[in-house]
Coordinates of C-alpha atoms in Angstrom, one line a residue:
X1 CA -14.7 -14.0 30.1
X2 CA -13.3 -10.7 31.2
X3 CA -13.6 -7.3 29.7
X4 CA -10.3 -5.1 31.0
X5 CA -9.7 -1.4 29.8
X6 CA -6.7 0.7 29.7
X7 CA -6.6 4.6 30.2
X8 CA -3.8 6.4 28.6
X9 CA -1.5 8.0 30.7
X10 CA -0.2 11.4 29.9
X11 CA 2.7 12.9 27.9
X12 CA 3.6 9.5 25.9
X13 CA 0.2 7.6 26.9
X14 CA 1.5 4.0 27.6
X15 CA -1.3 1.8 29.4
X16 CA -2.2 1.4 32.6
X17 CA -5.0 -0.5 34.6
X18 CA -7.0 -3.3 34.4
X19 CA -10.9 -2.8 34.6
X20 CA -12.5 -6.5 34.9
X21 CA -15.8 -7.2 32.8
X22 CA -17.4 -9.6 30.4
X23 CA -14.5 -10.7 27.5
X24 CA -11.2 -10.4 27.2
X25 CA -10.5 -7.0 25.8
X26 CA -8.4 -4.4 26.5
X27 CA -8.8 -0.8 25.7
X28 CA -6.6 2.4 25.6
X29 CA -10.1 3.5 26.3
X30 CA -13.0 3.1 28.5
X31 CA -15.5 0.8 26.2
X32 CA -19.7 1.5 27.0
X33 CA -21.4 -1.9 25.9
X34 CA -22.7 -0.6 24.3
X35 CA -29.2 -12.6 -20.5
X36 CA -31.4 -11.9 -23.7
X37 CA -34.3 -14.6 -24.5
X38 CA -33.4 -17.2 -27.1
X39 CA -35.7 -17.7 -30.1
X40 CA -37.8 -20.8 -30.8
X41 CA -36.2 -23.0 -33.5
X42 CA -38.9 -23.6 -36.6
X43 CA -40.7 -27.4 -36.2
X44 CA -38.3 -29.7 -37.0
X45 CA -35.5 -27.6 -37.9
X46 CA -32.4 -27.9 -35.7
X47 CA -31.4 -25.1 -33.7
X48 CA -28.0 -24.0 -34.4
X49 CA -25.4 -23.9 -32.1
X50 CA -24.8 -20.4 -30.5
X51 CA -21.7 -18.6 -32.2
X52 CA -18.6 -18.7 -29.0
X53 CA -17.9 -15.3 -28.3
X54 CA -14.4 -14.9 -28.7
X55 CA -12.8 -14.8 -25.2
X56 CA -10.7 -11.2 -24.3
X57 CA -7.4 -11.5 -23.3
X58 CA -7.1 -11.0 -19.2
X59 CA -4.7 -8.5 -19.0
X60 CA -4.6 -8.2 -15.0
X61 CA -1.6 -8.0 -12.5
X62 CA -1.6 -9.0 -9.1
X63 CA 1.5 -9.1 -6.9
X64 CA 2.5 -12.5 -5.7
X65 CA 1.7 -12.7 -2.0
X66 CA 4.2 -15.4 0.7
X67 CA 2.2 -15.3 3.4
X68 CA 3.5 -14.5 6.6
X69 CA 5.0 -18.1 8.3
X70 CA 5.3 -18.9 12.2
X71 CA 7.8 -17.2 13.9
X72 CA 9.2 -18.4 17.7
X73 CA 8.0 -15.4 19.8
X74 CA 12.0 -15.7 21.7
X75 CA 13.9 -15.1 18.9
X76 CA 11.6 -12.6 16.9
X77 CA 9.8 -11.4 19.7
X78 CA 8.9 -8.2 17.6
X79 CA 6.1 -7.6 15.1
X80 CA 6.2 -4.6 13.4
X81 CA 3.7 -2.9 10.3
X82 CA 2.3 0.3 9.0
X83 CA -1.5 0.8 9.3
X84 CA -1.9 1.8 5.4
X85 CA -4.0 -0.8 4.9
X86 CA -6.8 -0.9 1.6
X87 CA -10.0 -2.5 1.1
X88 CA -10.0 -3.0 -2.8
X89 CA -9.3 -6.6 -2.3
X90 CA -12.8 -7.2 -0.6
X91 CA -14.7 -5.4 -3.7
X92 CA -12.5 -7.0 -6.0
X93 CA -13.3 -10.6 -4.3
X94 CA -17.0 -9.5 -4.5
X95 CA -17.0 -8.8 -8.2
X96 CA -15.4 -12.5 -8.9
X97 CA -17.8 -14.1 -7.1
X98 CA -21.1 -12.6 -8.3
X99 CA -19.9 -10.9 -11.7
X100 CA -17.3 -13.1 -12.8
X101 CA -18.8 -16.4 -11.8
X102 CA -15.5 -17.6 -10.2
X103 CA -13.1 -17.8 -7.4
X104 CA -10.8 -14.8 -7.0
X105 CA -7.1 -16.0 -7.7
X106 CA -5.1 -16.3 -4.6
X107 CA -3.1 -13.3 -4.9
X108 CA -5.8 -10.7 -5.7
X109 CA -6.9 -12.1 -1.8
X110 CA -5.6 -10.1 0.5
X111 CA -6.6 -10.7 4.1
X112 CA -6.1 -7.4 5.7
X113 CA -7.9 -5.6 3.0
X114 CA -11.2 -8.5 3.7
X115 CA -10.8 -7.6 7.4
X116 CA -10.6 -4.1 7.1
X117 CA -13.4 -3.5 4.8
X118 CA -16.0 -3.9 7.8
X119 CA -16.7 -1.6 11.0
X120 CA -15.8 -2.4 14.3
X121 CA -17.0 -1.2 17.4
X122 CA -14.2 0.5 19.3
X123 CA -14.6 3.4 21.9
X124 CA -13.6 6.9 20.4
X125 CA -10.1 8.5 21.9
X126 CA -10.3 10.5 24.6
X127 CA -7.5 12.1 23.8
X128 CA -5.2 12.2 21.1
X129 CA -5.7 10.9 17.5
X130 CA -6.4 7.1 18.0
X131 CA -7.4 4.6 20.9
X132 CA -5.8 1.3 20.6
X133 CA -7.9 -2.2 21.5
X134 CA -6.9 -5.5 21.8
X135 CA -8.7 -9.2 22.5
X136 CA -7.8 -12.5 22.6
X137 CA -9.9 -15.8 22.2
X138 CA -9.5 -19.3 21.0
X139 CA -9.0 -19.8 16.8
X140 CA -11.6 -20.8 15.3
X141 CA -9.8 -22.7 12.1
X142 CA -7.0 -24.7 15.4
X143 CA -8.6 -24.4 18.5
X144 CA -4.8 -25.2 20.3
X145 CA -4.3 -21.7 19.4
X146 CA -5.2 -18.2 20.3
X147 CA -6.8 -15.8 17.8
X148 CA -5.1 -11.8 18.9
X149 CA -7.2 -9.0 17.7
X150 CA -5.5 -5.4 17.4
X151 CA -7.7 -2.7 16.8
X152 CA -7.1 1.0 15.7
X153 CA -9.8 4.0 16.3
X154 CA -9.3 7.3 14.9
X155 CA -11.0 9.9 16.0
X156 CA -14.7 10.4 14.5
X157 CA -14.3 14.3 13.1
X158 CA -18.0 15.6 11.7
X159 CA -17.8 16.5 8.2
X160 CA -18.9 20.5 8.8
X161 CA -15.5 20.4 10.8
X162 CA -13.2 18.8 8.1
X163 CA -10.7 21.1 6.3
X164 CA -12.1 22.7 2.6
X165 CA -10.7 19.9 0.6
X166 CA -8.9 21.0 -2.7
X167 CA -9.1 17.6 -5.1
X168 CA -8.2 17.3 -8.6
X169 CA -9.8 14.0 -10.5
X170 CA -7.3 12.6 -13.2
X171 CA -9.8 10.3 -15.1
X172 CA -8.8 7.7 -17.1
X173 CA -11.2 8.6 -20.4
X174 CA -9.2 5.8 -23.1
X175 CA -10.4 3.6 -25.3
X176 CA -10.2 0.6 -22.8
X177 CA -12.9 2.4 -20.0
X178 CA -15.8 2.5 -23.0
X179 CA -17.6 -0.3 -20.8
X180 CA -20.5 0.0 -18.6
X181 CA -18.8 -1.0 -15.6
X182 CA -15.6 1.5 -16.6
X183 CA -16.4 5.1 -17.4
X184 CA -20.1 5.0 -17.0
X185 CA -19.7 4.0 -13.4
X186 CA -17.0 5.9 -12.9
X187 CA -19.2 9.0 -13.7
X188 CA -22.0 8.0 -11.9
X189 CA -19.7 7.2 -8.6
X190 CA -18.7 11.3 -9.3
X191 CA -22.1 12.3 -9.0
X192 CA -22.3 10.7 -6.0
X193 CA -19.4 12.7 -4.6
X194 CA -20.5 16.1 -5.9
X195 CA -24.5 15.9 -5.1
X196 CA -23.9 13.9 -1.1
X197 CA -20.5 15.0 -0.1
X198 CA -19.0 18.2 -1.4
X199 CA -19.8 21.3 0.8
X200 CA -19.2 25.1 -0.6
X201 CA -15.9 25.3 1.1
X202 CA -14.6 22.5 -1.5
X203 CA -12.7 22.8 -4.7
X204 CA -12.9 20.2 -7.8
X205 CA -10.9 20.5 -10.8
X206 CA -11.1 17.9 -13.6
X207 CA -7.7 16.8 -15.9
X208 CA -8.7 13.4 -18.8
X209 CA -6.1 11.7 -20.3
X210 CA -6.4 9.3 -23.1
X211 CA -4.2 10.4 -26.2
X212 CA -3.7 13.4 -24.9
X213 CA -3.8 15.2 -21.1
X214 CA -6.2 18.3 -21.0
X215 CA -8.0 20.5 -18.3
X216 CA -11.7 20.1 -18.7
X217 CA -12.8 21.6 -15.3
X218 CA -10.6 24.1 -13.6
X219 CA -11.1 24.6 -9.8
X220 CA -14.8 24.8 -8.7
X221 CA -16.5 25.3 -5.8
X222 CA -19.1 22.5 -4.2
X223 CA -21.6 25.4 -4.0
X224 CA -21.5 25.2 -8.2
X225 CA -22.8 21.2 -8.3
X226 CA -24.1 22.2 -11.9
X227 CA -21.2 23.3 -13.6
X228 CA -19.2 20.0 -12.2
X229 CA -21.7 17.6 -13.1
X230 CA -22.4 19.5 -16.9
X231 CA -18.1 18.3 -17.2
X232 CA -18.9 14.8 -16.0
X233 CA -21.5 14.2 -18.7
X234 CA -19.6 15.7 -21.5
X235 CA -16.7 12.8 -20.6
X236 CA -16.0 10.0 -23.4
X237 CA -14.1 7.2 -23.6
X238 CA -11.7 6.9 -27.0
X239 CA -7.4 6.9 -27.8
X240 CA -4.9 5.4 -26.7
X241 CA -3.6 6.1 -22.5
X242 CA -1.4 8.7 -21.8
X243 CA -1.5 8.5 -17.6
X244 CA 2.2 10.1 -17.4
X245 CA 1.3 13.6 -19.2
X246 CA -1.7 13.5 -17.1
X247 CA -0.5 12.8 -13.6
X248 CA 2.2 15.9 -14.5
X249 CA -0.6 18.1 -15.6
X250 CA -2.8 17.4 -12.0
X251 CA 0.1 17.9 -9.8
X252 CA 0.9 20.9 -12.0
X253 CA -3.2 22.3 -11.6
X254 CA -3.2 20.9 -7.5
X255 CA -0.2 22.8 -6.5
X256 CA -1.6 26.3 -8.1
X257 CA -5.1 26.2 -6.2
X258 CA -3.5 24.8 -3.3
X259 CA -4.7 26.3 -0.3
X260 CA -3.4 26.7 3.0
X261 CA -4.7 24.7 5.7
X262 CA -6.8 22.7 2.9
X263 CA -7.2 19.3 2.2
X264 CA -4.8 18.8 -1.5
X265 CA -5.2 15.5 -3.3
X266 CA -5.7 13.7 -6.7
X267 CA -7.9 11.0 -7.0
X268 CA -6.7 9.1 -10.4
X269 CA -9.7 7.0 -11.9
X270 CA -9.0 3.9 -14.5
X271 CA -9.1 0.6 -15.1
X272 CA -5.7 -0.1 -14.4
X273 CA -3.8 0.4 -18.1
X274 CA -1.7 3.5 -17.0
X275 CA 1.1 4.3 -19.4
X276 CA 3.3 6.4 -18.2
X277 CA 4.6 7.5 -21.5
X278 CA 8.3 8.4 -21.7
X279 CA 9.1 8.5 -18.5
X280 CA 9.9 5.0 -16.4
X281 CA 7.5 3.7 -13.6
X282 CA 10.3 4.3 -11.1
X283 CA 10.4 8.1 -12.8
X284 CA 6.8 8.9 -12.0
X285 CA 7.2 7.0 -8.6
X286 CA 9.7 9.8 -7.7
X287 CA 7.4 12.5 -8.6
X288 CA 4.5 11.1 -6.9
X289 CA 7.1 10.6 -3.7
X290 CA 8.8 13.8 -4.2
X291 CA 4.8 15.6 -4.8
X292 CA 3.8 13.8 -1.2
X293 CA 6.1 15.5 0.3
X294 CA 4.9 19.1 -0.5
X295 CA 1.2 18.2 0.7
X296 CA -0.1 17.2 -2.2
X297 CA -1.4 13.0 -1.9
X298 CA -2.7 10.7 -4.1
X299 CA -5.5 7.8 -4.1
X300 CA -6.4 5.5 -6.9
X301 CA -9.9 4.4 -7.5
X302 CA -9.9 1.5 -9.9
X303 CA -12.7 0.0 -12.2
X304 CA -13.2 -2.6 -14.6
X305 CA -12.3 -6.2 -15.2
X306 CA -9.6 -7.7 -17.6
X307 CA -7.6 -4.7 -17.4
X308 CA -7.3 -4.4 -13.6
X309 CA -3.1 -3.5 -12.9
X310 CA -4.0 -3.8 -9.4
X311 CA -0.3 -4.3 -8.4
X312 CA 0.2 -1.1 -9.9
X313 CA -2.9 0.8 -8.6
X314 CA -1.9 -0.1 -5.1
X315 CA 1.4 0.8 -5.5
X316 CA 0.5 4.5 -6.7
X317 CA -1.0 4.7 -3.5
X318 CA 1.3 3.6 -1.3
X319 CA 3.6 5.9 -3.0
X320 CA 1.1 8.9 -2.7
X321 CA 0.3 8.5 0.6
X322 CA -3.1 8.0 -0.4
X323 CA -5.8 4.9 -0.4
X324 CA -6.5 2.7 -3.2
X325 CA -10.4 1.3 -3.6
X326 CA -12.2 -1.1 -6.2
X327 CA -15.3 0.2 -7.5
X328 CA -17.5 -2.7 -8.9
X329 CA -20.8 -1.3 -8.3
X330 CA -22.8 2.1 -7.3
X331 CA -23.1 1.2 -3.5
X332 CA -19.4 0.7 -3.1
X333 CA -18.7 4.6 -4.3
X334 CA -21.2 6.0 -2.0
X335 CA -19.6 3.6 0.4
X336 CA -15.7 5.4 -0.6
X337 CA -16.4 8.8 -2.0
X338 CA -19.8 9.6 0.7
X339 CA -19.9 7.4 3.7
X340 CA -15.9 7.3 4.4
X341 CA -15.7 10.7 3.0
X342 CA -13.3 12.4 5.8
X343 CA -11.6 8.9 6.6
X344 CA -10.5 9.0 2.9
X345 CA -9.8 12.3 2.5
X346 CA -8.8 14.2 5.5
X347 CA -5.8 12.8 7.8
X348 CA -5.4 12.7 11.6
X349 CA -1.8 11.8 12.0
X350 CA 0.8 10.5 9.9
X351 CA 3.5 7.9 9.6
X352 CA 1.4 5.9 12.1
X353 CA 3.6 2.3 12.8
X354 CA 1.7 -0.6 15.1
X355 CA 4.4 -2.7 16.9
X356 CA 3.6 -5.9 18.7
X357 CA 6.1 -7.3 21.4
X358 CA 5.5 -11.2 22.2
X359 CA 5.8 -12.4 25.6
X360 CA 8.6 -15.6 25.1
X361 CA 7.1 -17.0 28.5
X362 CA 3.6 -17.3 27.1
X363 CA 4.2 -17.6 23.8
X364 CA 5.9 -20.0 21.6
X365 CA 5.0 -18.6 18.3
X366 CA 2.8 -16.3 16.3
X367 CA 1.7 -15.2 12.6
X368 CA -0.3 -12.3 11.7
X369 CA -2.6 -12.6 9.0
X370 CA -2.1 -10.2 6.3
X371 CA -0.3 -7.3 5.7
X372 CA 3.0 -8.8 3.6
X373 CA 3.4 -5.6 2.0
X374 CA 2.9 -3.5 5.0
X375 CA 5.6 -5.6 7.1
X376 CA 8.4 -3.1 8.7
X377 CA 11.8 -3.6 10.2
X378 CA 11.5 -3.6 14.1
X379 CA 13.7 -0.6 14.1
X380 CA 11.9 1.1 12.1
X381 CA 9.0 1.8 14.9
X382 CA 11.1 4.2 16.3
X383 CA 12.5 6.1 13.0
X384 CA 10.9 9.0 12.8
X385 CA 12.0 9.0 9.0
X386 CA 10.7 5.9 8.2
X387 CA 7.3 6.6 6.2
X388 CA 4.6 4.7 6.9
X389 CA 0.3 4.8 7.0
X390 CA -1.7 7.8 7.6
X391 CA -4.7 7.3 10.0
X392 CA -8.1 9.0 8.6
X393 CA -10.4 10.5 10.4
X394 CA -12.8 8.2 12.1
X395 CA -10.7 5.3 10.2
X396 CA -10.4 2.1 12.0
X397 CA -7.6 -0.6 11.5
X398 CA -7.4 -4.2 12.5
X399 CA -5.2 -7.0 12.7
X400 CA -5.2 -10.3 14.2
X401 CA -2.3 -12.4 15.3
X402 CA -2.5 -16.9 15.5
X403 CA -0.7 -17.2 18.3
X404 CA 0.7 -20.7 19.3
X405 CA 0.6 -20.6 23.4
X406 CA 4.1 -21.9 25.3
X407 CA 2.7 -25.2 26.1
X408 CA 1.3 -26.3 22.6
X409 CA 3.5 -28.3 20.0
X410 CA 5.4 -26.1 17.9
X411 CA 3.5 -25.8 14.0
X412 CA 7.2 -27.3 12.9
X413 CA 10.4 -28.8 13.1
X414 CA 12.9 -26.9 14.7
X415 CA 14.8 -24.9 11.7
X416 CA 18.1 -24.0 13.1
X417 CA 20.4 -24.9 15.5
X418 CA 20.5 -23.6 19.3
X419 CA 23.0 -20.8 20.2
X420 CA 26.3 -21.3 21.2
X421 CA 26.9 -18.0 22.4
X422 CA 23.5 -16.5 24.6
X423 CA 20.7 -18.3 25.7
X424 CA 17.3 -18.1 24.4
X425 CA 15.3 -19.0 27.1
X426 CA 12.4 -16.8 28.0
X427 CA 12.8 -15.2 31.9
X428 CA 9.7 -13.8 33.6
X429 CA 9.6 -11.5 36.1
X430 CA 7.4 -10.2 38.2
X431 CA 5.7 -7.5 36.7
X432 CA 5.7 -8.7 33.2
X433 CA 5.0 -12.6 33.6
X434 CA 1.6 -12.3 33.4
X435 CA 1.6 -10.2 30.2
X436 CA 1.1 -12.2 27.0
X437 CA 2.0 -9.2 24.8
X438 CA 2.3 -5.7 24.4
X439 CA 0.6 -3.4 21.5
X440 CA 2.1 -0.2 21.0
X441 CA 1.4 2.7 18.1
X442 CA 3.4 5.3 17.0
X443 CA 2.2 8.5 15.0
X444 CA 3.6 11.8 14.4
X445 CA 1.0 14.9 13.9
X446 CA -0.4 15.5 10.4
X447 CA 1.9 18.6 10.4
X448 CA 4.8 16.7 11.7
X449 CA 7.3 16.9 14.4
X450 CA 8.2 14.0 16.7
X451 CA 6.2 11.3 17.4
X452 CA 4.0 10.1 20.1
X453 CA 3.4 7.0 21.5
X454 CA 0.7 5.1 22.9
X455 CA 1.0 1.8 24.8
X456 CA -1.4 -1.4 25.5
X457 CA -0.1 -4.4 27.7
X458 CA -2.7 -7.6 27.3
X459 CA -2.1 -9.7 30.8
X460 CA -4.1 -12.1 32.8
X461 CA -5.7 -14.1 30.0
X462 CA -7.4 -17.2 30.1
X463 CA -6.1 -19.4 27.3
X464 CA -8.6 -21.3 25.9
X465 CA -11.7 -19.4 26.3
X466 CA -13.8 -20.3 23.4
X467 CA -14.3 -17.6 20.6
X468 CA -18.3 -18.6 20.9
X469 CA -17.5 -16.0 24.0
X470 CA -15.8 -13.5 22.6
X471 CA -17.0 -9.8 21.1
X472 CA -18.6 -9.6 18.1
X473 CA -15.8 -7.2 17.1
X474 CA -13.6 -10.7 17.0
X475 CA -16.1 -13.5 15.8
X476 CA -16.7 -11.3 12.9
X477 CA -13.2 -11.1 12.3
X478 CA -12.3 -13.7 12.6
X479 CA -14.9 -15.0 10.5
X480 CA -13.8 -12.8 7.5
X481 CA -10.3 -14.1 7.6
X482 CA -11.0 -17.8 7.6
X483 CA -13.2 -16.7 4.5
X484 CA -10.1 -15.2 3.5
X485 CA -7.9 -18.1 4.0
X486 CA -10.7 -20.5 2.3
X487 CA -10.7 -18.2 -1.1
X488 CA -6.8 -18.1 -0.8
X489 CA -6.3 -21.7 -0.4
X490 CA -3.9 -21.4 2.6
X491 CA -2.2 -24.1 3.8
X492 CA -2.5 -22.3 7.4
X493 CA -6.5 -22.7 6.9
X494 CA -6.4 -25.6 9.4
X495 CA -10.1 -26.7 10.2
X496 CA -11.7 -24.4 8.2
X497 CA -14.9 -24.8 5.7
X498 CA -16.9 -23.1 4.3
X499 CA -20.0 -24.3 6.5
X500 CA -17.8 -23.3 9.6
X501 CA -17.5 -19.9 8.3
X502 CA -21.3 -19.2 7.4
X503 CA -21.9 -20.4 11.0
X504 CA -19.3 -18.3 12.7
X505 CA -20.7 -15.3 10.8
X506 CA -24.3 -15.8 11.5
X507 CA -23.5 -16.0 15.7
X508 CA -22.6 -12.2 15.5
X509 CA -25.2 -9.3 16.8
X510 CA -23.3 -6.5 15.9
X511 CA -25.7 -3.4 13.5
X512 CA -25.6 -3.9 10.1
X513 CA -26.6 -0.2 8.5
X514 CA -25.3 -1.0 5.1
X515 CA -26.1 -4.4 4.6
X516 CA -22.5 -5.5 4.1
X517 CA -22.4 -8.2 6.8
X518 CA -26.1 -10.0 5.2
X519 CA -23.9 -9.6 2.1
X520 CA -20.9 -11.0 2.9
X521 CA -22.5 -14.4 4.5
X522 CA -24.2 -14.6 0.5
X523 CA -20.7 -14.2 -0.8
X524 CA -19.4 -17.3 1.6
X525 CA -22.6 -19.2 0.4
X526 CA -21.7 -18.3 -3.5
X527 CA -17.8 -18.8 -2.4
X528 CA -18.8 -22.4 -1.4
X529 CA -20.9 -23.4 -4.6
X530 CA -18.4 -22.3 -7.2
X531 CA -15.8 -24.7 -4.9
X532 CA -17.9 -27.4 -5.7
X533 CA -17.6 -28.7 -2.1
X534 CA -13.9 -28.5 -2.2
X535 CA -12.8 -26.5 0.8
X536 CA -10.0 -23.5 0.0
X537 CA -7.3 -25.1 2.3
X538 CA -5.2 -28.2 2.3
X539 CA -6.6 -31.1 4.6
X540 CA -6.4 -31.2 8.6
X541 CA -3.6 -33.2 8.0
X542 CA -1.4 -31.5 5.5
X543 CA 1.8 -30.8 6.3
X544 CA 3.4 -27.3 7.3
X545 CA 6.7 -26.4 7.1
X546 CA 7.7 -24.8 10.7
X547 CA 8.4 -21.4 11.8
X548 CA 11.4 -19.4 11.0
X549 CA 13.5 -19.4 14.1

């Protein structure tokens, strides 16, 4: 296979030439290869049957997801989404499986957020905020198709270099987080924070709400780790949720220590059961909306089970301009609040837009996988009003695309009639024939102003080079999604099983610091047991409805 790179070109940076190598990826970048015991019944007595614990009412909220279908590449040649992509749903799918003791349900999967929860190896930027990446191989779940990669580097910025942050914690401190994996962990996640990440130049302040919304920590500096941690373990859970008064009261705290040039955000922690009193969700959407704006950004950090408002909880986010995670264990907030630290907290540019144009003569149809809520108008790539994701600093953002080639049968019957009126056939011309797409990302500074663009043609691939071949950056991938579409029980799962997925994971080489990679290949084994054998998707031989056209 080939390995091509693409060096930006000045002022708007659109791709330029082809470097040939081992696969086929393209770069905006140059790339170096780099329980407790159970008593003994007296003799002969019978032992008695275990009282049932009474079951608790499940309580959580998950957005219905319609995955993206098939479209024909001539009449929608345009695929357009913001980057603000989470990784809750990957924790969240983890606690199911090996807390819960059962499949996730389909809509709490989200196959972006699965994706997106790893590390990829992209080359830094040279320049600018982000490089943009892109390879194509042979899908895995239908080999008659391609499997696209689109990868997103933001620029690694070391943490002595990131602007003093100024964060206010709203913490959910109701009746409903008095469980070990609610407040308890939430505290313990906070120490993490204050003793591994904050530096002197950082300011935190503590609001609680719960009946009542009250100050318990006013603005202190990371060099006083004491006096934060002595309001940590003073927190208790009791009352009744009042998130509304105490969303107004951190916005109220944020904007008086706000300093210039700083960092300002609230980081709301709960379980998910956010009343927001007498105002209206769509009220306190407007105030987080109309707080963005002056500077001030929120992230959620939920916790729990049976309570989770995930739907909710994301939405805050995406509202806040902030990011939403899913703390189910210790690891996972050293993993958010230490380890991703600057790519969580600090942003690089804003509004940043990914638009992906299909080439009609190569390509009869595509789907990308994931991001239903993220999905913008094609128009809107150019709006500079249009709000979209905020790229982090040393973030990283993938997608991949199924793309059916030109010369495969369609996925479908043909929906609509032809035109009357203009043609639909694809043309080719010379310079753009052998292209089989474009990637191109927008951004505007963190500061504003209008935005920039940076471009990334894909041309002169070989269709049907095996994914066996590929980068570990796409086998793994790849290999997360089909877990993905297994545990979502897609009907565009193909081929895929469970075994097939266990297999494609284990043929990657790629570092694994953390241990999340060993771990997720343990979650596809515990994934496949609690199926019963039953694979997530319908048979090879179901039927799909075809493409929109």
């Amino acid at each position: 296979m080939k390995l091509h790179h693409l060096r930006p070109l000045w002022g708007l940076l659109v791709g330029a030439c082809l470097l040939p190598a081992c696969h086929q990826q393209y770069s905006t970048e140059s790339l170096v290869v780099t329980e407790a015991p159970e008593q003994a019944a007296a003799p002969g007595e019978t032992p008695a049957p275990a009282a049932a614990e009474p079951p608790r009412e499940n309580r959580e909220s998950y957005a219905v997801i319609h995955e993206n279908p098939f479209l024909t590449a001539a009449r929608n040649p345009l695929s357009t989404f913001a980057i603000d992509v989470d990784r809750a749903s990957y924790a969240n799918v983890r606690r199911f499986l090996t807390q819960d003791r059962q499949l996730p349900p389909p809509d709490a999967v989200r196959l972006e957020e699965l994706v997106n929860y790893f590390p990829y190896q992209y080359p830094q930027p040279r320049s600018g905020p982000a490089s943009l990446n892109a390879e194509v191989a042979a899908c895995p779940w239908n080999p008659a198709h391609q499997l696209v990669l689109v990868g997103v580097q933001g620029k690694q910025v070391a943490a002595e270099s990131l602007p003093p942050a100024n964060l206010v914690f709203l913490i959910d401190v109701s009746g409903s987080m008095d469980e070990p994996q609610k407040l308890p962990l939430l505290k313990e996640s906070l120490r993490l924070l204050v003793r591994e990440a904050l530096r002197p130049q950082d300011y935190v302040a503590i609001v609680v709400y719960a009946g009542a919304a009250g100050v318990v920590l006013p603005p202190t500096s990371g060099a006083e780790p004491k006096t934060i941690l002595h309001a940590l373990d003073q927190l208790q859970a009791g009352g009744s949720t009042a998130g509304g008064a105490g969303l107004r009261l951190a916005y109220e705290l944020a904007r008086q220590h706000r300093r210039p040039g700083s960092n300002n955000r609230i980081i709301l922690a709960t379980d998910g059961d956010f009343n927001v009193g007498e105002q209206s969700d769509a009220d306190m959407e407007r105030l987080i909306t109309r707080e963005r704006e002056s500077g001030v950004f929120l992230s959620v950090l939920g916790f729990g089970a049976g309570n989770l408002q995930d739907s909710k909880m994301e939405l805050l986010a995406d509202q806040g301009n902030g990011n939403y995670a899913y703390i189910d264990q210790l690891q996972e907030a050293r993993r958010v609040l230490v380890q991703q630290f600057g790519g969580t907290l600090f942003t690089l540019a804003r509004d940043v837009k990914v638009q992906v144009e299909f080439n009609p003569a190569l390509v009869r149809e595509y789907r990308l996988l994931g991001y239903e809520n993220r999905l913008l108008a094609a128009e809107d790539f150019n709006d500079d009003r249009k709000d979209a994701g905020e790229l982090g600093a040393g973030q990283q953002v993938t997608a991949l695309y199924e793309v059916v080639p030109a010369g495969a049968p369609p996925t479908g019957n043909t929906s609509v009639d032809a035109l009357k009126y203009q043609t639909t056939a694809p043309t080719r011309t010379a310079n753009t024939g052998a292209e089989l797409l474009t990637v191109k990302l927008r951004y505007q500074e963190p500061a504003g102003g209008p935005s920039q663009l940076l471009s990334l043609p894909v041309r002169g691939v070989r269709l049907g080079e095996p994914i066996a071949g590929a980068s570990d950056n796409l086998r793994w991938a790849a290999a997360v999604a089909q877990f993905g579409l297994l545990l979502r029980r897609s009907r565009y799962a193909g081929t895929a099983t469970w075994a097939s997925t266990a297999t494609l994971a284990r043929h990657t080489q790629a570092p694994d610091a953390d241990g999340s990679r060993r771990e997720f290949q343990q979650l596809v084994q515990e994934a496949a047991m609690l199926a019963g054998g039953r694979e997530g998707g319908p048979s090879p031989t179901g039927v799909l409805t075809g493409p929109e056209r």
